[in-house]
Short mmCIF file of C-alpha atoms in Angstrom, two decimals:
data_model
loop_
_atom_site.label_atom_id
_atom_site.label_comp_id
_atom_site.label_asym_id
_atom_site.label_seq_id
_atom_site.Cartn_x
_atom_site.Cartn_y
_atom_site.Cartn_z
CA MET L 242 190.29 7.51 105.19
CA ALA L 243 187.29 7.58 102.47
CA GLY L 244 186.76 10.53 101.02
CA ASN L 245 188.37 13.38 99.21
CA PHE L 246 189.83 15.64 100.95
CA TRP L 247 189.60 18.89 98.54
CA GLN L 248 186.06 18.65 99.15
CA SER L 249 186.24 18.39 103.19
CA SER L 250 185.51 20.43 106.24
CA HIS L 251 189.23 19.94 106.88
CA HIS L 252 190.40 21.78 103.10
CA GLN L 253 187.15 24.05 102.70
CA GLN L 254 187.08 25.38 106.75
CA TRP L 255 191.00 24.56 108.05
CA ILE L 256 192.90 25.08 106.13
CA LEU L 257 194.08 28.86 107.57
CA ASP L 258 196.06 31.76 106.41
CA LYS L 259 199.06 32.86 108.59
CA GLN L 260 198.48 35.84 109.11
CA ASP L 261 195.08 35.37 110.22
CA LEU L 262 196.40 32.93 112.69
CA PHE L 263 198.52 35.02 113.95
CA ARG L 264 196.23 38.04 114.47
CA ASP L 265 193.57 35.53 116.60
CA ARG L 266 197.07 34.87 118.77
CA GLN L 267 197.62 38.41 119.76
CA HIS L 268 195.76 38.14 122.67
CA ASP L 269 197.94 35.40 124.11
CA LEU L 270 200.65 36.84 122.74
CA GLY L 271 200.63 39.88 124.71
CA LYS L 272 201.59 38.07 127.58
CA LEU L 273 203.57 34.82 126.15
CA THR L 274 206.73 35.75 122.98
CA GLU L 275 205.85 33.68 120.26
CA GLU L 276 208.94 30.82 121.16
CA GLU L 277 207.37 30.69 125.00
CA TYR L 278 203.53 29.96 123.52
CA GLN L 279 205.31 27.20 120.77
CA LYS L 280 206.73 25.41 124.29
CA ILE L 281 203.55 25.27 126.06
CA PHE L 282 201.97 23.86 122.76
CA ASN L 283 204.42 21.41 123.03
CA PHE L 284 204.07 20.46 126.26
CA PHE L 285 200.38 19.90 126.39
CA ALA L 286 200.72 17.70 123.49
CA SER L 287 203.11 15.71 125.10
CA ILE L 288 200.55 15.46 127.23
CA ILE L 289 197.86 14.33 124.86
CA GLN L 290 200.44 12.05 123.13
CA VAL L 291 201.23 10.47 126.66
CA LEU L 292 197.90 10.22 127.69
CA GLY L 293 196.65 8.22 124.47
CA GLU L 294 200.03 5.62 124.48
CA GLN L 295 198.32 4.86 127.70
CA LEU L 296 194.64 4.49 126.74
CA LYS L 297 196.53 1.78 124.10
CA LEU L 298 194.94 4.63 121.03
CA ARG L 299 195.95 4.07 117.63
CA GLN L 300 198.37 6.93 116.64
CA GLN L 301 196.16 8.37 113.74
CA VAL L 302 193.30 9.10 117.72
CA ILE L 303 196.45 10.93 118.70
CA ALA L 304 196.74 12.92 116.17
CA THR L 305 193.21 13.59 115.59
CA ALA L 306 193.37 14.74 119.46
CA THR L 307 196.14 17.27 118.95
CA VAL L 308 194.69 18.69 115.62
CA TYR L 309 191.38 19.49 117.80
CA PHE L 310 193.25 21.29 120.19
CA LYS L 311 195.76 23.16 118.04
CA ARG L 312 192.06 24.03 116.16
CA PHE L 313 190.70 25.03 119.81
CA TYR L 314 193.33 27.75 120.29
CA ALA L 315 193.36 29.06 116.58
CA ARG L 316 190.41 30.32 117.69
CA ASN L 317 189.91 31.07 121.08
CA SER L 318 192.70 32.35 123.60
CA LEU L 319 194.26 30.31 126.10
CA LYS L 320 192.55 31.87 129.21
CA CYS L 321 188.55 30.77 127.51
CA ILE L 322 189.87 26.85 128.70
CA ASP L 323 192.47 25.40 130.38
CA PRO L 324 194.59 23.35 128.04
CA LEU L 325 194.34 20.48 130.93
CA LEU L 326 191.30 20.00 130.54
CA LEU L 327 190.60 20.59 126.52
CA ALA L 328 193.41 18.06 126.04
CA PRO L 329 191.82 14.94 127.49
CA THR L 330 188.62 16.11 126.37
CA CYS L 331 190.18 16.40 122.56
CA VAL L 332 191.43 12.57 123.35
CA PHE L 333 188.17 11.81 124.28
CA LEU L 334 186.28 12.84 121.49
CA ALA L 335 188.46 11.71 119.00
CA SER L 336 188.41 7.80 120.10
CA LYS L 337 184.97 8.34 119.33
CA VAL L 338 184.64 9.98 115.48
CA GLU L 339 188.60 7.87 115.43
CA GLU L 340 185.95 4.93 115.22
CA PHE L 341 188.31 3.44 118.37
CA GLY L 342 185.34 3.20 120.49
CA VAL L 343 184.44 5.68 124.16
CA ILE L 344 186.44 5.54 126.64
CA SER L 345 184.71 4.70 130.02
CA ASN L 346 184.44 8.33 132.49
CA SER L 347 185.95 6.73 134.82
CA ARG L 348 189.14 5.24 132.63
CA LEU L 349 190.04 8.88 131.37
CA ILE L 350 190.18 10.77 134.86
CA THR L 351 192.16 7.70 136.30
CA THR L 352 194.68 7.75 133.38
CA CYS L 353 194.82 11.73 133.63
CA GLN L 354 195.22 11.65 137.35
CA THR L 355 197.91 8.68 136.84
CA VAL L 356 199.81 10.74 134.33
CA ILE L 357 199.95 13.83 135.31
CA LYS L 358 201.07 12.55 138.77
CA ASN L 359 203.74 9.70 137.18
CA LYS L 360 204.70 11.65 133.97
CA PHE L 361 203.93 15.49 134.23
CA SER L 362 205.43 15.98 138.15
CA TYR L 363 208.12 18.43 136.92
CA ALA L 364 205.39 20.42 135.63
CA TYR L 365 202.87 20.63 138.41
CA GLY L 366 204.49 19.06 141.36
CA GLN L 367 202.21 17.22 144.01
CA GLN L 368 198.56 19.12 141.97
CA GLU L 369 196.18 16.59 141.64
CA PHE L 370 194.48 16.94 137.97
CA PRO L 371 191.44 18.39 139.20
CA TYR L 372 188.52 17.65 136.71
CA ARG L 373 185.52 15.08 136.64
CA THR L 374 183.49 13.37 134.02
CA ASN L 375 181.20 16.30 134.24
CA HIS L 376 183.91 19.32 133.40
CA ILE L 377 184.75 16.75 130.87
CA LEU L 378 181.47 16.61 129.16
CA GLU L 379 180.64 20.08 128.83
CA CYS L 380 184.09 21.28 127.45
CA GLU L 381 182.94 18.48 124.60
CA PHE L 382 180.29 19.78 124.30
CA TYR L 383 182.39 23.71 123.66
CA LEU L 384 184.95 22.48 121.39
CA LEU L 385 182.50 20.41 119.56
CA GLU L 386 180.82 24.23 118.85
CA ASN L 387 184.30 25.57 118.31
CA LEU L 388 185.06 22.67 116.07
CA ASP L 389 181.38 23.70 113.25
CA CYS L 390 181.66 19.93 114.06
CA CYS L 391 184.33 20.09 111.41
CA LEU L 392 185.23 16.37 113.43
CA ILE L 393 187.07 14.46 110.38
CA VAL L 394 191.29 15.54 109.84
CA TYR L 395 193.09 14.37 107.16
CA GLN L 396 196.47 12.57 108.36
CA PRO L 397 199.55 12.67 106.79
CA TYR L 398 200.19 9.49 107.55
CA ARG L 399 198.32 7.88 104.10
CA PRO L 400 199.87 9.40 102.08
CA LEU L 401 203.34 9.02 103.08
CA LEU L 402 202.28 4.97 103.23
CA LEU L 403 201.88 5.26 99.59
CA PHE L 404 204.45 8.19 98.05
CA VAL L 405 207.41 5.64 100.56
CA GLN L 406 204.94 2.53 97.92
CA ASP L 407 205.99 4.83 94.89
CA ILE L 408 209.85 5.18 95.96
CA HIS L 409 210.16 1.92 97.05
CA THR L 410 210.33 1.58 93.30
CA GLN L 411 213.45 3.15 93.03
CA VAL L 412 214.48 1.54 96.16
CA GLN L 413 214.67 -0.35 99.46
CA ASP L 414 214.88 1.00 102.41
CA ASP L 415 212.78 0.26 105.44
CA GLN L 416 214.27 3.33 107.45
CA ILE L 417 212.94 6.48 105.03
CA LEU L 418 209.36 5.12 106.06
CA THR L 419 210.25 5.16 110.02
CA TYR L 420 211.89 8.44 110.20
CA ALA L 421 209.76 10.62 108.46
CA TRP L 422 206.38 8.76 110.05
CA ARG L 423 208.75 10.42 113.05
CA ILE L 424 208.74 13.24 111.19
CA VAL L 425 205.38 14.12 110.86
CA ASN L 426 204.71 12.85 114.39
CA ASP L 427 207.02 15.55 115.40
CA SER L 428 205.36 17.97 112.51
CA LEU L 429 202.09 18.00 115.22
CA ARG L 430 203.99 20.29 117.45
CA THR L 431 204.00 22.86 115.07
CA ASP L 432 201.29 25.18 113.30
CA VAL L 433 201.78 22.60 110.21
CA SER L 434 198.07 20.79 110.91
CA LEU L 435 196.88 24.37 111.07
CA LEU L 436 198.42 25.94 107.56
CA TYR L 437 199.20 23.19 104.72
CA PRO L 438 197.31 19.85 103.22
CA PRO L 439 198.59 16.56 104.46
CA TYR L 440 199.66 15.35 101.62
CA GLN L 441 202.39 18.18 101.34
CA ILE L 442 202.78 17.58 104.96
CA ALA L 443 203.65 13.81 104.50
CA ILE L 444 205.81 15.04 100.94
CA SER L 445 208.72 17.78 103.73
CA ALA L 446 208.83 14.93 106.00
CA LEU L 447 210.09 13.12 103.93
CA HIS L 448 212.11 15.12 101.97
CA ILE L 449 213.64 15.34 105.73
CA ALA L 450 214.10 12.07 106.15
CA CYS L 451 215.78 11.47 103.01
CA VAL L 452 218.58 14.47 103.65
CA MET L 453 219.04 12.70 107.02
CA LEU L 454 219.46 9.78 105.64
CA GLY L 455 221.73 10.87 102.89
CA LYS L 456 219.44 9.77 99.77
CA ASP L 457 220.56 11.89 97.46
CA ASN L 458 219.53 9.08 94.89
CA LEU L 459 216.00 10.36 95.43
CA LYS L 460 216.72 14.37 94.03
CA PRO L 461 214.71 12.66 90.52
CA TRP L 462 211.86 11.39 92.72
CA PHE L 463 210.98 14.71 94.11
CA ALA L 464 211.55 16.66 90.92
CA GLU L 465 209.34 14.47 89.48
CA LEU L 466 206.73 16.12 91.91
CA ASN L 467 203.63 17.59 90.75
CA VAL L 468 203.89 20.36 94.13
CA ASP L 469 204.58 23.70 95.44
CA MET L 470 207.86 23.36 96.69
CA ASP L 471 207.95 26.92 97.95
CA LYS L 472 205.27 24.98 100.42
CA ILE L 473 207.19 22.18 100.85
CA GLN L 474 210.02 24.39 101.92
CA GLU L 475 208.04 26.60 104.13
CA ILE L 476 207.05 23.39 106.19
CA VAL L 477 210.33 21.70 106.25
CA ARG L 478 211.21 25.40 108.48
CA THR L 479 208.44 24.72 110.17
CA ILE L 480 210.07 21.58 111.04
CA ILE L 481 214.05 22.40 111.06
CA ASN L 482 213.03 24.88 114.04
CA LEU L 483 211.40 22.81 116.14
CA TYR L 484 214.95 20.99 116.12
CA GLU L 485 216.16 23.51 116.64
CA MET L 486 214.34 25.27 119.79
CA TRP L 487 214.16 21.12 121.28
CA LYS L 488 218.44 21.19 121.31
CA SER L 489 218.23 24.28 123.82
CA TYR L 490 215.38 23.74 125.99
CA ASP L 491 214.91 22.23 129.42
CA GLU L 492 211.20 21.49 129.28
CA LYS L 493 211.61 20.19 133.50
CA LYS L 494 213.50 23.32 133.87
CA GLU L 495 211.40 26.05 132.16
CA ILE L 496 207.71 25.02 132.23
CA GLN L 497 206.50 25.64 135.49
CA GLY L 498 206.83 28.91 134.72
CA LEU L 499 205.67 29.08 131.08
CA LEU L 500 202.61 27.97 132.58
CA GLY L 501 202.83 30.25 135.11
CA LYS L 502 202.32 32.86 132.50
CA MET L 503 199.73 31.13 130.49
CA PRO L 504 196.87 33.57 130.31
CA LYS L 505 193.69 31.53 132.96
CA PRO L 506 190.73 31.29 132.87
CA CYS L 507 188.56 32.33 136.26
CA PRO L 508 187.25 30.54 138.20
CA ALA L 509 188.83 27.35 138.48
CA PRO L 510 187.26 24.06 139.04
CA GLN L 511 185.75 23.18 142.27
CA ARG L 512 186.09 19.71 143.73
#
């Protein structure tokens, strides 16, 4: 992406303070524990991912949609807009911003119906996707307003590719990029995209990938980086905590109960 991250709205308005983020979630955390809240966001990140894959979107578009989703709820309670409506709205907006092209309204709604019915029936049972085009378009205006029209999102993928090119001057191993890329994708399930610059997330993903692959010979490469290693360690811990949660979490068994506890908007849309 062209432009300067440090002069962007992403850096100036959307790198948030952890205490502010926690404070703004207090309404939802009155009804959900921190872990339950994260599990719900994991679930809707999965919906965005699957929806994007079914629509054949690039990972960059899916990542931007996920960040929009997280930014909205960083400033709003879950009861403001049903996440099941906001998720496809974020995909719809991200596809335009990332110059993928406008997804037709009918294709978006049809894909949502298919995905909810075939991929997420364990969460919604026989319930059909309840929203139509007019709901998506109305929600898009509300989303734009809440994002303050700050639509350019810098992702960790580009700096990751640059770092891997530099690493390849010392170690040739294609697995490093494969592992780190997946870890960046996983990081979208956490709050790191709201709290840290993308280059720090990329370095953290590389660090985890090298540990997983046993690449001890890259310690000097990391040592030479002019970065705040405390921040890198914070990101690493956050992602590792996600992996620890996944080990004991059975989404198919738990998610219906969590969605039942979730604060909900009122009234529901009319068919």
